[in-house]
Tab-separated table of C-alpha atoms in Angstrom:
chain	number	residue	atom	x	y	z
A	1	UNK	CA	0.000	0.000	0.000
A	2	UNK	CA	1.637	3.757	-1.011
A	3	UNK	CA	2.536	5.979	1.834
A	4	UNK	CA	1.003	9.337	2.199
A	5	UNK	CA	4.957	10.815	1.614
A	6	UNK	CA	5.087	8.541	-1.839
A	7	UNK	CA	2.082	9.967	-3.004
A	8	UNK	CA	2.990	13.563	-2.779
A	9	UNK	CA	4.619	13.844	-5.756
A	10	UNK	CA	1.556	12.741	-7.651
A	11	UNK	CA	-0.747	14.708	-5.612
A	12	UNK	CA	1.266	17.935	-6.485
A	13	UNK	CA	1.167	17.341	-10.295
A	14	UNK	CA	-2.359	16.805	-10.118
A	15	UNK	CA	-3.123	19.760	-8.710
A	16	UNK	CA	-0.480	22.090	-11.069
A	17	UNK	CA	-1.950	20.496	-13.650
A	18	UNK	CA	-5.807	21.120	-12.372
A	19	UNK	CA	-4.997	24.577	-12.096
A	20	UNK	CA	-2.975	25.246	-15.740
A	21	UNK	CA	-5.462	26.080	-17.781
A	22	UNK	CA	-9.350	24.723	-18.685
A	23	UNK	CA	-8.342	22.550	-20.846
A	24	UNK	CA	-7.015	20.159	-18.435
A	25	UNK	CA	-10.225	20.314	-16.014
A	26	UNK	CA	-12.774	17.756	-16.005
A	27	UNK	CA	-16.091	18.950	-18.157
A	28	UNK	CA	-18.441	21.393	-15.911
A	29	UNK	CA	-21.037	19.179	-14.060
A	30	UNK	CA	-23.108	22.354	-12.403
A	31	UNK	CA	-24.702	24.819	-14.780
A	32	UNK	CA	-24.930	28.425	-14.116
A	33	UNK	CA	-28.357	29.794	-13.545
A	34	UNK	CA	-29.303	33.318	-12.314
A	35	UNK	CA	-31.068	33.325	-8.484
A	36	UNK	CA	-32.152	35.610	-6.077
A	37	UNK	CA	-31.529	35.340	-2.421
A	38	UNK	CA	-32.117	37.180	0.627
A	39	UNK	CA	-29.935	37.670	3.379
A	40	UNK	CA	-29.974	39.400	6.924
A	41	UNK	CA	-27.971	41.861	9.011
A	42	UNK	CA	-25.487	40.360	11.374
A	43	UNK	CA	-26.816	43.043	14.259
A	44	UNK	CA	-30.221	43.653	13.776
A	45	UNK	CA	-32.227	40.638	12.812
A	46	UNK	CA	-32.887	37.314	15.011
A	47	UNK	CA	-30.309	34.921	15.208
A	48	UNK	CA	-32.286	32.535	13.467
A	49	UNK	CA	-31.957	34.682	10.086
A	50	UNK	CA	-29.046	33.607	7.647
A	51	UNK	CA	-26.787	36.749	7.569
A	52	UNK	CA	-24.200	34.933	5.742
A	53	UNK	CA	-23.396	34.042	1.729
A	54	UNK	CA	-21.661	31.303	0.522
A	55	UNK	CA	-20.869	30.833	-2.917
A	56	UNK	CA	-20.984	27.025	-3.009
A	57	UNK	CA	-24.461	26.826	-0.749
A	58	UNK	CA	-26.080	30.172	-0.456
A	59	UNK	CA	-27.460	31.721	2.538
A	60	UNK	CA	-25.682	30.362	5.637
A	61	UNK	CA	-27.257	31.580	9.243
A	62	UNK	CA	-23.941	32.425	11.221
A	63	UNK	CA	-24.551	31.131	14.577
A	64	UNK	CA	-24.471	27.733	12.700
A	65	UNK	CA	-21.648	27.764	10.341
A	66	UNK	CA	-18.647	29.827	9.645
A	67	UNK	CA	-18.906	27.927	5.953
A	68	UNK	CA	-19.644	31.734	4.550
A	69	UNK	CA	-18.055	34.032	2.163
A	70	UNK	CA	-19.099	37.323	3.480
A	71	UNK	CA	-21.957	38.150	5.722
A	72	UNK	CA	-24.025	41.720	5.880
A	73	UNK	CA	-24.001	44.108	7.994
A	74	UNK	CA	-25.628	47.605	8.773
A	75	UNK	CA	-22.796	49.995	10.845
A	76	UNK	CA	-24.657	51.798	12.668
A	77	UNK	CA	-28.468	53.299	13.281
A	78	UNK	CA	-30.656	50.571	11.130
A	79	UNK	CA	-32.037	53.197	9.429
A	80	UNK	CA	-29.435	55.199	8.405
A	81	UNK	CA	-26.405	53.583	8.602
A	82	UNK	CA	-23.753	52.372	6.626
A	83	UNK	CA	-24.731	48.695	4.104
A	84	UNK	CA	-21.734	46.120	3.928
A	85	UNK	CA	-20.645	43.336	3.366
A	86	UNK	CA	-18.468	41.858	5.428
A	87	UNK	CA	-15.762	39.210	3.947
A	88	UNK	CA	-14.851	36.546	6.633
A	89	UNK	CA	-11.281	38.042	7.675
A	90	UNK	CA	-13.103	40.891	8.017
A	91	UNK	CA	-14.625	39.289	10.830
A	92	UNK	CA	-11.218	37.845	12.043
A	93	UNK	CA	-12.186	34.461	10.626
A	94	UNK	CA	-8.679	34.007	8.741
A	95	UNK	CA	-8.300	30.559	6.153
A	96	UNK	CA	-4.996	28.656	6.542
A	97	UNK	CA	-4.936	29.224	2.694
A	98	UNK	CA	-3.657	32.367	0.524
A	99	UNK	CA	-6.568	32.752	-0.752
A	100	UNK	CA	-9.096	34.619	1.439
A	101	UNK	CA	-12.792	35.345	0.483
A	102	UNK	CA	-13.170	38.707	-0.936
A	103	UNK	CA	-15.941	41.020	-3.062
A	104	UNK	CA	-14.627	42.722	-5.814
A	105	UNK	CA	-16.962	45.902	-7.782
A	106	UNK	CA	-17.220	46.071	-11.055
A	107	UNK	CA	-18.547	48.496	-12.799
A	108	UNK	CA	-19.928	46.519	-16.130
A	109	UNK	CA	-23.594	45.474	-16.113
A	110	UNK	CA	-24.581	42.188	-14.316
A	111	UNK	CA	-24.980	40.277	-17.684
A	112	UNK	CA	-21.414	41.707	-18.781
A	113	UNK	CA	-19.456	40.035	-16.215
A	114	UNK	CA	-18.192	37.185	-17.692
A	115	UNK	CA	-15.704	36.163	-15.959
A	116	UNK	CA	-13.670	36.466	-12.096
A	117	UNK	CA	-10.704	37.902	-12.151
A	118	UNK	CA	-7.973	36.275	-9.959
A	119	UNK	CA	-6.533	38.982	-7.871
A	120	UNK	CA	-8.178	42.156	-6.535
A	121	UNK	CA	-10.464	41.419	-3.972
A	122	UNK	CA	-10.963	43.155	-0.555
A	123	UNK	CA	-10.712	40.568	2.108
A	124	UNK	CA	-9.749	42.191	4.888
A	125	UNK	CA	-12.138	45.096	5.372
A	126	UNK	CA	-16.119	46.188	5.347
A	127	UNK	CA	-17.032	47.119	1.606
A	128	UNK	CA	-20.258	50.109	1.969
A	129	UNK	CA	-22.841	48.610	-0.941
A	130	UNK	CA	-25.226	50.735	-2.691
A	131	UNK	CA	-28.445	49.464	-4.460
A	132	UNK	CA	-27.852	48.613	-8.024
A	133	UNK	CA	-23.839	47.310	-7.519
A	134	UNK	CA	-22.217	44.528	-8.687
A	135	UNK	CA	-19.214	42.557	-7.204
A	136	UNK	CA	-17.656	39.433	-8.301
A	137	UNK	CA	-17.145	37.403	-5.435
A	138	UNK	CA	-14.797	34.558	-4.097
A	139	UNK	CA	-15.490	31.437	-2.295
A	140	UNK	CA	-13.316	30.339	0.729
A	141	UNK	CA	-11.223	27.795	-0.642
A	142	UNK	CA	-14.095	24.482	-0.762
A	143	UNK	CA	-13.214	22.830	-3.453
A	144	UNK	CA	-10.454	19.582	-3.509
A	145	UNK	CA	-8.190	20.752	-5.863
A	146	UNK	CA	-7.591	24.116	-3.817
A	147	UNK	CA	-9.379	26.394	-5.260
A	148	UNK	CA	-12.308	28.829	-4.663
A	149	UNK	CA	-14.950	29.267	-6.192
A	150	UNK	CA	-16.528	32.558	-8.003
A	151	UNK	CA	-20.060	34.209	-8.161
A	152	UNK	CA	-21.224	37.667	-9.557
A	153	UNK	CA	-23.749	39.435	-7.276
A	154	UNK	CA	-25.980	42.686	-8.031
A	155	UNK	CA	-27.509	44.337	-4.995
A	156	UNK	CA	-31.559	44.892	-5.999
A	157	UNK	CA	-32.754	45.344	-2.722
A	158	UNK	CA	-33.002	46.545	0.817
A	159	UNK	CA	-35.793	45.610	3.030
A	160	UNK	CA	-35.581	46.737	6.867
A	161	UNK	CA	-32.878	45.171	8.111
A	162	UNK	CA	-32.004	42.672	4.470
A	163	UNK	CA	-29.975	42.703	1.627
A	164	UNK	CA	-31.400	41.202	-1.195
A	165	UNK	CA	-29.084	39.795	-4.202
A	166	UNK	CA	-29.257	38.698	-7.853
A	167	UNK	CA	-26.762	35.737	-8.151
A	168	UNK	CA	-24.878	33.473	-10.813
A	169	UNK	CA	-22.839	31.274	-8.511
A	170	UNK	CA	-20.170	28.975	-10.664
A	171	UNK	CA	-19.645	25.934	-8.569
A	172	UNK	CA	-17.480	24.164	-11.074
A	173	UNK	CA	-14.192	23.867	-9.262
A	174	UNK	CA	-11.617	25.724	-11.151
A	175	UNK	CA	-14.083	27.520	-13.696
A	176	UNK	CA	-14.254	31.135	-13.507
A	177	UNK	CA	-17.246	31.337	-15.851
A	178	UNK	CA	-19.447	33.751	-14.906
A	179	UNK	CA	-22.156	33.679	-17.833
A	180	UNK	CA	-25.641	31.050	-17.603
A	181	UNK	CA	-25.273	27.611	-18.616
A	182	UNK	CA	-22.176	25.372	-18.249
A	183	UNK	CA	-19.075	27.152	-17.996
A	184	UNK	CA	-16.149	27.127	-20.706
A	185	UNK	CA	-13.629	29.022	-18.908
């Protein structure tokens, strides 16, 4: 039976060669579809209400999980304070990976994101969200190969004390496809 230390080797290859280029992942399994989802404030909403988004599940209630991507937030009076989203190290919830959750804004229209970007994203520190942005977003690292995962949100709504979010989450590890149907990229 191999050793754990004489399959490294291998292990390493496979995952250089997982993270090349497209052509060497397996075909998409998980098409992209459009969603909306609804999520509440950390402070001002029962604890029961999921104030958390993850990019491979969705809305994630935070006194259950820390399996989020960024949770909301109002700073301040619930009225008239400040919207944001909060990414996770933010929140002094650090990964043992290099690659942090993070929200990026973009300034193209929802459908005109067609891909995430690699590098860019604020990690570390409360992004203020207006209604009608968009951010491409990245996934803790969840998938096997070591990887995140990538999503493109638009804010369309707040109610009270929620955020409300048009979503295309890719959950294809390794594809950064950001456009409905099975990713290519």
């Amino acid at each position: 039976m191999p050793t754990i230390r004489s399959l490294l080797p291998l292990l390493a290859l496979s995952a250089a060669a997982a993270c090349g280029s497209d052509d060497n992942l397996p075909d998409p399994t998980e098409e992209n579809v459009v969603d909306t989802v609804t999520v509440g404030s950390l402070t001002d909403t029962p604890i029961t209400t999921a104030s958390g988004f993850s990019v491979s599940l969705g809305p994630i209630r935070t006194d259950l999980s820390p399996d989020f991507d960024f949770a909301y937030d109002i700073q301040g009076d619930p009225v008239s304070g400040t919207r944001v989203l909060l990414p996770r190290a933010a929140l002094g919830i650090l990964s043992s990976n290099a690659a942090e959750p993070g929200v990026l804004l973009r300034s193209e229209a929802f459908d005109d994101i067609e891909a995430a970007p690699s590098n860019g994203y604020v990690t570390e520190d409360a992004v203020p969200v207006a209604l009608g942005e968009r951010y491409v977003v990245r996934s803790r690292v969840v998938c096997g190969i070591g990887v995140p995962l990538y999503a493109k949100v638009e804010i369309i709504g707040f109610d009270d004390n929620s955020l409300t979010l048009k979503v295309l989450a890719n959950t294809n590890c390794g594809y950064r496809g950001l456009e409905p149907g099975f990713p290519d990229r």
